Coordinates of C-alpha atoms in Angstrom, one line a residue:
M1 CA 130.7 43.8 139.0
E2 CA 128.6 43.7 141.8
T3 CA 131.3 45.5 143.8
V4 CA 131.3 48.2 141.6
P5 CA 129.3 51.4 143.1
S6 CA 126.2 52.1 141.0
A7 CA 126.9 55.9 140.8
V8 CA 130.1 55.0 139.3
L9 CA 129.0 51.9 136.7
N10 CA 126.1 54.3 135.5
K11 CA 128.6 57.5 134.9
E12 CA 131.5 56.4 134.0
I13 CA 130.9 53.2 132.0
L14 CA 127.8 52.9 131.0
G15 CA 127.5 56.8 130.4
R16 CA 130.4 56.3 128.0
L17 CA 129.5 53.6 125.3
D18 CA 127.3 53.6 122.2
I19 CA 123.6 52.0 122.2
E20 CA 125.5 49.2 119.9
A21 CA 127.6 48.9 123.3
L22 CA 124.9 49.3 125.7
C23 CA 123.0 46.5 123.8
S24 CA 125.8 44.3 123.6
L25 CA 126.1 44.4 127.3
A26 CA 122.7 44.2 128.5
C27 CA 122.8 40.5 127.1
V28 CA 125.9 39.5 129.4
N29 CA 123.5 39.4 132.6
R30 CA 120.0 40.1 134.2
A31 CA 122.4 43.0 136.5
L32 CA 123.5 44.6 133.7
R33 CA 120.6 44.5 131.7
F34 CA 118.7 46.4 134.6
S35 CA 121.3 48.9 134.7
V36 CA 121.3 49.5 131.0
E37 CA 117.3 50.0 130.6
S38 CA 116.7 51.4 133.8
Q39 CA 119.8 54.0 133.8
A40 CA 121.6 54.2 130.8
L41 CA 119.2 54.3 128.2
P42 CA 117.0 56.9 130.1
S43 CA 120.1 59.0 130.5
L44 CA 121.0 58.9 126.8
S45 CA 121.3 62.6 125.6
S46 CA 121.9 61.0 121.7
L47 CA 121.3 58.2 119.5
H48 CA 122.9 57.8 116.6
L49 CA 121.2 54.6 114.5
S50 CA 122.5 55.7 110.9
T51 CA 124.1 52.3 109.9
I52 CA 121.1 50.1 110.5
S53 CA 117.6 50.7 109.5
P54 CA 115.3 49.8 112.7
G55 CA 111.6 48.5 112.2
G56 CA 108.7 49.9 114.2
Q57 CA 108.6 47.6 117.0
T58 CA 112.3 47.7 117.3
L59 CA 112.6 51.8 117.4
I60 CA 109.6 51.4 120.1
H61 CA 111.9 49.0 122.0
I62 CA 114.7 51.3 121.9
L63 CA 113.5 54.9 122.1
G64 CA 110.9 54.1 124.9
R65 CA 113.3 54.2 127.5
C66 CA 115.0 57.1 126.1
K67 CA 113.5 59.8 127.6
A68 CA 116.3 62.7 127.8
L69 CA 117.2 62.7 123.9
C70 CA 118.2 66.0 122.8
S71 CA 119.7 64.5 119.4
L72 CA 118.3 61.4 117.1
T73 CA 119.7 60.0 114.1
L74 CA 117.8 57.6 112.5
N75 CA 117.5 55.5 109.3
C76 CA 114.4 55.6 108.3
L77 CA 114.1 53.0 105.3
R78 CA 111.4 50.5 107.2
L79 CA 109.4 53.5 109.8
Q80 CA 106.2 54.9 108.8
D81 CA 105.3 58.3 109.8
H82 CA 103.2 56.8 112.9
S83 CA 106.4 54.9 114.3
L84 CA 108.7 58.5 114.4
C85 CA 106.2 61.0 115.5
A86 CA 105.6 59.4 118.8
F87 CA 109.0 60.1 119.3
L88 CA 109.3 63.9 118.3
T89 CA 109.4 66.0 121.3
P90 CA 110.4 69.6 122.3
R91 CA 113.3 68.5 124.0
I92 CA 114.6 67.5 120.5
R93 CA 117.5 70.0 119.4
E94 CA 119.0 67.9 116.7
L95 CA 117.0 66.0 114.1
N96 CA 118.6 63.8 111.2
L97 CA 116.4 61.3 109.2
W98 CA 118.2 59.3 106.4
C99 CA 116.4 57.3 103.7
C100 CA 113.0 58.3 104.5
S101 CA 111.3 56.6 101.6
S102 CA 108.3 55.2 103.6
L103 CA 107.6 58.4 105.4
S104 CA 105.4 61.3 104.0
Y105 CA 105.3 65.1 103.3
Q106 CA 103.2 65.0 106.3
I107 CA 106.1 64.4 108.6
L108 CA 107.6 67.7 108.4
A109 CA 104.1 69.3 110.1
S110 CA 104.5 66.7 112.3
I111 CA 107.7 67.8 113.2
G112 CA 107.2 71.1 113.4
H113 CA 104.4 71.0 115.7
N114 CA 106.4 68.4 117.8
C115 CA 110.1 69.9 117.6
P116 CA 109.4 73.7 118.3
N117 CA 113.0 74.0 120.0
L118 CA 114.7 72.6 117.2
R119 CA 118.1 74.0 116.2
V120 CA 119.4 71.3 113.4
L121 CA 117.0 69.1 110.7
M122 CA 118.2 66.8 108.2
L123 CA 115.9 65.2 106.1
E124 CA 115.9 62.7 103.0
L125 CA 112.3 62.5 101.6
A126 CA 111.2 60.5 98.5
D127 CA 109.3 62.1 95.9
K128 CA 105.7 60.8 95.9
E129 CA 103.4 63.2 96.4
S130 CA 102.0 66.8 94.8
P131 CA 104.7 69.8 95.3
H132 CA 101.8 71.4 96.7
V133 CA 101.6 69.3 99.6
F134 CA 105.2 69.0 100.4
E135 CA 104.9 73.0 100.1
N136 CA 102.1 73.2 102.7
N137 CA 103.7 70.7 105.0
L138 CA 107.3 72.5 104.9
A139 CA 105.9 75.8 105.3
I140 CA 104.0 74.5 108.4
M141 CA 107.2 73.1 109.4
L142 CA 109.4 76.7 109.1
T143 CA 107.0 78.7 110.9
S144 CA 107.6 76.6 113.7
C145 CA 110.3 76.3 114.0
L146 CA 111.8 79.5 114.8
Q147 CA 114.8 78.8 116.2
L148 CA 116.3 76.3 113.6
E149 CA 119.9 77.4 112.7
S150 CA 120.8 74.7 110.0
L151 CA 118.2 72.9 107.4
S152 CA 119.3 70.2 105.2
L153 CA 116.4 69.2 102.8
K154 CA 116.9 66.5 100.0
I155 CA 113.9 65.1 98.0
R156 CA 115.2 61.6 95.8
G157 CA 113.8 60.7 92.8
F158 CA 112.1 64.3 92.1
G159 CA 109.9 64.3 88.7
V160 CA 110.0 67.3 86.5
E161 CA 106.8 68.8 88.1
V162 CA 108.2 68.6 91.7
D163 CA 111.6 70.1 90.5
A164 CA 109.9 73.1 88.8
C165 CA 108.7 74.5 92.3
A166 CA 109.0 72.8 95.2
F167 CA 111.8 75.2 96.7
Q168 CA 110.2 78.1 95.2
S169 CA 108.3 79.5 98.3
I170 CA 111.0 78.5 101.0
I171 CA 112.3 82.1 101.2
F172 CA 108.9 83.3 102.5
F173 CA 109.1 80.8 105.4
L174 CA 112.8 80.4 106.1
P175 CA 113.3 81.5 110.0
S176 CA 115.9 84.3 109.9
T177 CA 117.9 81.9 112.4
I178 CA 119.5 80.2 109.6
K179 CA 123.0 79.8 109.1
S180 CA 123.9 76.7 106.9
L181 CA 121.1 75.7 104.2
K182 CA 121.1 72.9 102.2
L183 CA 118.8 72.1 99.5
Q184 CA 118.4 69.3 96.8
P185 CA 117.2 69.6 94.2
V186 CA 116.8 73.1 93.1
L187 CA 116.7 74.8 89.7
E188 CA 119.0 77.8 88.8
R189 CA 116.3 80.2 88.2
D190 CA 114.9 79.2 92.2
A191 CA 118.6 79.8 93.3
F192 CA 118.5 83.3 92.2
F193 CA 115.3 84.1 93.7
L194 CA 116.3 82.5 96.9
I195 CA 119.8 84.0 97.1
R196 CA 118.6 87.7 96.2
R197 CA 116.1 88.0 98.6
I198 CA 118.6 86.2 101.7
G199 CA 121.0 88.8 100.5
R200 CA 118.9 91.9 100.5
N201 CA 117.6 91.4 103.9
L202 CA 121.3 90.5 104.7
M203 CA 122.1 94.1 103.1
E204 CA 119.4 95.5 105.3
T205 CA 120.9 94.0 108.5
V206 CA 124.6 95.4 107.7
Q207 CA 123.4 99.1 105.7
P208 CA 119.2 99.6 107.3
P209 CA 117.9 102.3 105.0
I210 CA 115.8 104.7 106.6
L211 CA 112.3 102.9 105.8
T212 CA 112.7 99.5 105.8
S213 CA 110.2 96.7 104.8
S214 CA 109.3 94.4 107.4
Y215 CA 107.9 91.6 105.3
Y216 CA 111.4 89.5 105.4
S217 CA 113.2 89.0 108.6
S218 CA 117.5 89.6 108.3
F219 CA 119.3 86.5 108.0
N220 CA 122.9 85.3 109.0
L221 CA 123.8 82.8 106.4
R222 CA 127.1 81.4 106.9
S223 CA 127.1 78.0 105.0
L224 CA 125.5 77.5 101.5
S225 CA 125.1 74.0 99.4
L226 CA 122.8 73.5 96.6
V227 CA 122.3 70.7 94.0
L228 CA 121.3 72.2 90.9
D229 CA 120.4 72.1 87.4
V230 CA 123.1 73.9 86.2
I231 CA 125.9 76.0 87.7
T232 CA 126.1 79.6 85.8
D233 CA 128.4 82.5 86.0
E234 CA 125.5 84.6 87.1
L235 CA 124.7 82.4 89.4
L236 CA 128.0 82.4 91.2
I237 CA 128.3 86.7 90.6
T238 CA 124.6 86.5 92.4
I239 CA 126.1 84.4 95.3
T240 CA 128.9 86.8 95.6
A241 CA 127.3 90.1 95.3
S242 CA 124.4 88.9 97.8
L243 CA 126.4 87.2 100.7
P244 CA 129.8 88.4 101.1
F245 CA 130.0 87.0 104.3
L246 CA 129.7 83.4 103.1
V247 CA 132.1 81.0 104.5
E248 CA 131.5 77.7 103.1
L249 CA 129.6 77.5 99.3
D250 CA 129.2 74.0 98.1
L251 CA 127.6 74.0 94.8
E252 CA 126.7 70.5 92.3
D253 CA 124.7 70.2 89.4
R254 CA 123.7 67.7 87.0
P255 CA 122.7 69.3 83.7
N256 CA 120.6 66.7 81.0
T257 CA 122.5 68.0 77.9
E258 CA 125.7 70.0 77.1
P259 CA 124.7 73.6 78.7
L260 CA 125.0 76.8 76.1
A261 CA 127.9 78.8 76.5
R262 CA 126.1 81.9 78.1
L263 CA 124.1 79.3 80.2
D264 CA 127.5 77.7 82.0
L265 CA 130.6 78.5 84.3
T266 CA 133.3 79.9 82.9
S267 CA 136.9 81.4 84.5
S268 CA 135.0 84.4 84.4
G269 CA 132.4 83.5 86.9
L270 CA 134.8 81.2 89.1
Q271 CA 136.9 84.8 89.5
S272 CA 134.3 86.5 91.2
L273 CA 134.7 84.0 94.2
G274 CA 137.4 86.2 95.1
S275 CA 134.9 89.0 96.3
C276 CA 133.9 86.0 99.4
H277 CA 137.0 86.9 101.6
H278 CA 135.7 85.1 104.3
L279 CA 135.4 81.7 102.5
T280 CA 137.2 78.8 104.2
G281 CA 135.2 76.2 102.5
L282 CA 134.5 75.5 98.8
S283 CA 133.2 72.7 96.5
L284 CA 132.1 73.3 93.0
T285 CA 131.2 69.7 90.9
R286 CA 129.4 68.7 87.9
C287 CA 127.9 65.4 88.3
R288 CA 127.6 62.8 85.1
H289 CA 124.6 61.1 86.2
N290 CA 122.4 62.4 83.5
H291 CA 125.3 64.4 81.0
Q292 CA 128.9 63.1 80.2
G293 CA 129.8 66.6 80.2
T294 CA 132.6 68.8 82.2
F295 CA 133.2 72.6 83.1
K296 CA 135.1 72.5 79.8
R297 CA 134.8 76.4 79.7
V298 CA 137.2 77.1 83.3
N299 CA 140.9 77.1 82.2
D300 CA 144.4 77.7 83.8
M301 CA 143.6 81.3 84.1
G302 CA 140.4 80.9 85.9
M303 CA 142.0 78.3 88.4
F304 CA 144.9 80.9 89.2
L305 CA 142.4 83.6 89.5
L306 CA 140.3 81.6 92.1
S307 CA 144.2 80.7 93.9
E308 CA 144.8 84.3 94.3
G309 CA 141.3 86.0 95.2
C310 CA 140.5 83.5 98.0
K311 CA 143.4 83.3 100.1
G312 CA 141.7 82.0 103.1
L313 CA 140.8 78.9 101.7
E314 CA 141.1 75.8 103.9
S315 CA 139.1 73.3 102.2
V316 CA 138.6 72.6 98.2
R317 CA 137.0 70.2 96.4
L318 CA 136.6 70.1 92.6
G319 CA 134.8 67.7 90.4
G320 CA 134.0 67.8 86.5
F321 CA 136.7 70.5 85.4
S322 CA 138.4 67.4 83.1
K323 CA 141.1 67.0 86.6
G324 CA 141.7 63.5 86.1
N325 CA 143.6 63.8 82.2
L326 CA 144.8 67.0 83.0
P327 CA 149.0 67.1 82.4
I328 CA 149.2 68.4 86.2
M329 CA 152.5 68.7 87.0
N330 CA 153.3 70.4 90.5
L331 CA 150.3 70.1 93.2
C332 CA 150.9 71.7 96.3
L333 CA 148.6 70.1 99.4
R334 CA 150.9 72.0 102.1
G335 CA 149.0 72.7 105.1
C336 CA 145.5 70.6 104.3
K337 CA 145.1 69.2 107.7
R338 CA 142.0 67.0 106.4
V339 CA 143.8 65.3 103.8
T340 CA 144.8 62.0 104.2
D341 CA 146.4 58.5 103.1
K342 CA 143.5 57.8 101.7
G343 CA 142.9 61.3 99.6
I344 CA 146.7 60.5 98.3
S345 CA 145.7 56.9 96.8
H346 CA 142.4 58.9 95.6
L347 CA 145.0 61.2 93.7
L348 CA 147.7 58.6 92.4
C349 CA 145.8 55.1 91.7
V350 CA 142.0 55.7 90.4
G351 CA 142.8 56.4 86.8
G352 CA 144.1 59.4 85.1
T353 CA 147.5 60.5 84.5
I354 CA 148.5 62.7 87.2
S355 CA 150.5 59.7 88.6
Q356 CA 152.4 60.1 85.6
S357 CA 152.8 63.8 85.1
L358 CA 152.8 64.4 88.3
T359 CA 156.7 65.7 89.1
T360 CA 156.5 68.1 92.4
L361 CA 154.3 66.8 95.5
D362 CA 154.1 68.8 98.0
L363 CA 152.3 67.7 101.4
G364 CA 154.7 69.7 104.0
Y365 CA 152.7 70.2 107.6
M366 CA 150.1 67.4 106.7
P367 CA 148.7 65.5 109.8
G368 CA 147.1 63.1 107.8
I369 CA 150.1 61.2 106.0
S370 CA 151.9 58.8 107.4
D371 CA 153.5 56.0 106.2
D372 CA 150.8 54.6 103.9
G373 CA 150.8 57.6 102.0
I374 CA 154.6 57.3 101.0
L375 CA 154.3 53.9 99.8
T376 CA 151.7 54.9 97.7
I377 CA 153.7 57.3 96.3
A378 CA 156.6 55.1 96.0
A379 CA 154.3 52.6 94.2
A380 CA 152.4 55.0 92.2
G381 CA 153.7 58.3 91.7
I382 CA 156.6 57.3 88.9
G383 CA 157.2 60.6 87.6
I384 CA 157.7 62.5 90.7
I385 CA 161.4 63.7 91.1
D386 CA 160.5 66.6 93.8
L387 CA 159.0 65.4 96.9
C388 CA 157.8 67.0 100.4
V389 CA 156.9 65.5 103.7
R390 CA 158.3 68.2 105.9
S391 CA 156.7 68.3 109.4
C392 CA 154.6 65.0 108.8
F393 CA 155.5 64.0 112.2
Y394 CA 153.7 60.2 111.4
V395 CA 156.3 59.3 108.3
T396 CA 159.1 57.0 109.8
D397 CA 161.8 55.0 108.8
A398 CA 159.5 52.9 106.7
S399 CA 158.8 56.1 104.3
V400 CA 162.3 56.2 103.3
E401 CA 162.8 52.4 102.8
A402 CA 160.0 52.3 100.6
L403 CA 161.4 55.4 98.8
A404 CA 164.8 53.7 98.9
R405 CA 163.7 50.8 97.1
K406 CA 161.6 51.7 94.2
Q407 CA 162.9 50.7 91.7
P408 CA 162.5 52.6 88.2
D409 CA 161.1 51.7 85.1
Q410 CA 163.6 53.1 82.6
E411 CA 160.7 53.8 80.6
K412 CA 158.6 55.5 82.6
S413 CA 159.4 55.9 86.4
K414 CA 161.7 58.7 87.5
Q415 CA 164.0 58.9 90.1
L416 CA 163.9 61.1 93.2
R417 CA 166.2 63.9 93.0
R418 CA 164.9 66.1 96.0
L419 CA 163.2 64.9 99.2
D420 CA 162.4 66.9 102.0
L421 CA 162.3 65.2 105.5
C422 CA 162.5 68.3 107.6
N423 CA 161.3 68.2 111.1
C424 CA 159.7 64.1 110.2
I425 CA 160.3 63.4 114.2
G426 CA 159.5 60.0 113.4
L427 CA 162.6 58.9 111.9
S428 CA 165.2 57.2 113.8
V429 CA 169.2 57.4 112.7
D430 CA 168.6 54.0 111.5
S431 CA 167.0 55.3 108.1
L432 CA 170.4 57.1 107.5
R433 CA 171.4 53.3 105.9
W434 CA 169.0 53.8 103.4
L435 CA 170.7 56.7 101.7
K436 CA 173.9 54.4 101.2
R437 CA 174.3 53.2 97.5
P438 CA 172.8 51.8 95.7
S439 CA 169.7 53.4 97.2
F440 CA 168.5 57.1 95.7
R441 CA 170.5 56.8 92.9
G442 CA 169.2 59.9 91.6
L443 CA 169.3 62.1 94.8
H444 CA 170.7 65.8 94.5
W445 CA 169.1 67.5 98.1
L446 CA 168.2 66.0 100.8
G447 CA 166.4 68.2 103.6
I448 CA 167.2 66.5 107.3
G449 CA 167.0 69.4 109.4
Q450 CA 165.1 69.1 112.7
T451 CA 165.6 65.5 112.8
R452 CA 167.6 62.4 114.5
L453 CA 169.6 62.3 111.2
A454 CA 170.8 65.7 111.4
S455 CA 173.0 65.4 114.2
K456 CA 176.5 67.0 114.1
G457 CA 179.9 64.8 113.5
N458 CA 177.7 61.6 112.6
P459 CA 180.1 59.2 110.6
V460 CA 177.7 57.7 108.5
I461 CA 176.4 61.3 106.8
T462 CA 180.2 62.0 106.7
E463 CA 180.3 58.3 105.1
I464 CA 177.4 59.2 102.7
H465 CA 178.6 62.2 101.5
N466 CA 182.0 60.8 101.0
E467 CA 180.3 58.6 98.5
R468 CA 178.0 61.2 96.8
P469 CA 179.8 64.5 96.6
W470 CA 177.0 65.9 94.3
L471 CA 174.6 65.5 97.0
T472 CA 173.6 68.3 99.2
F473 CA 172.7 67.9 102.6
C474 CA 170.3 71.1 104.4
L475 CA 171.0 70.9 108.1
D476 CA 168.9 74.1 108.6
G477 CA 165.5 73.6 107.4
C478 CA 165.4 75.1 104.4
E479 CA 162.6 75.1 101.2
I480 CA 163.5 72.4 98.4
G481 CA 166.0 74.0 96.3
C482 CA 168.7 75.7 98.6
H483 CA 172.5 74.8 96.7
D484 CA 174.4 76.6 98.7
G485 CA 175.9 73.2 100.3
W486 CA 178.0 75.2 103.3
Q487 CA 176.9 72.6 105.8
F488 CA 180.0 70.5 104.7
H489 CA 183.8 71.4 104.1
E490 CA 186.5 68.6 103.8
S491 CA 186.1 67.1 107.4
G492 CA 182.5 66.8 107.3
F493 CA 179.9 69.2 109.4
I494 CA 180.5 72.7 109.5

């Protein structure tokens, strides 16, 4: 390392390491420790310590050398106010503070006084003081951080008194620069007041009247996340009417008792989301922490109307809609780029009847799906007869082998009848051997277009076709279900 130029060491090596790697490197020898302490740490622009909870002295030892920090993420479980305040500077643009069980509400005012240029704030506090103390310190912070774009406030262990009024007055101090807002917890009635005020100012921005009040500034809110006591039709209708340009909506409720019919979410409320034409991300969840209830007043028609109205959705998360026991037979996740093998495992292996009821599964064009996901399907998807994995580039011969080796239980498990492998470029010609007898005994249709398996004149394909004349090979990239079979005639491929 002595021969490495100082500029190269600091910029190309040390500058690419995170704090844990730098601390480990500093233990190697004195020269590296000097470089880490004198060059690497002072030049760090971001620091993430969310997986460990440093004490005050440890934080001083680390942050005392970090003079250029713009982004700071900390697990504050063992920190007091005075340990943190020394490192709150005007340079900070992003601040994420987790597990702040020992911090007081005064930290809000300290953030406002010391970080006026803050753009992103995530704060997880504990309920330990009066709601008025919280409100006063929150107001100081919000009126000081006038460039704030993303605000996430989570208060754990809220009591009834704080629940009733903690966020009632936030609208009066919320900066107009806010684009993303996350609050937990919020009463539904307070959410109405907040959303209507934001919506009124938004409409005044889009269509300014002749005379406008300057008391409230205009908002450009694009993302809203709330944890409420209950989600109702009226709340969703208010959101869609007041915030038509919303891009992301995340709502979770935690009712203590079964909501009354007029104070619950139904298919009508779900249908109203169709007017949010810019919506790309949606999460609706009913937590069972306080009461074992579900959104039982939402039916299949409500789900259908939601899917028809929100054509631009890219990410959907639904919980508490009774989904674990419904007899879902057809499921299309095509193009869901953020769903991975882990999601397929959760879908089929965490209980419920979907692993038995599901007969058609479409995982086409999903880069997160690989052999692990297909192995899960082979083991747990006992009812699946139609499977599409087209354009899943990480599916290899191992997936074909796993599906071929599946030993069906005559009482429960069913045979695959149609399998779409179109454009699975990870497959090799060797996987054709798994299509011979006795594997895939129930297969009637196989799509292998745009793969190495589809080479014309392949003797293995001809052999398989002769063994199984009822099996239709599709070589043109058709969707599951083309039954023309014109790709073959008596001598093999056309």
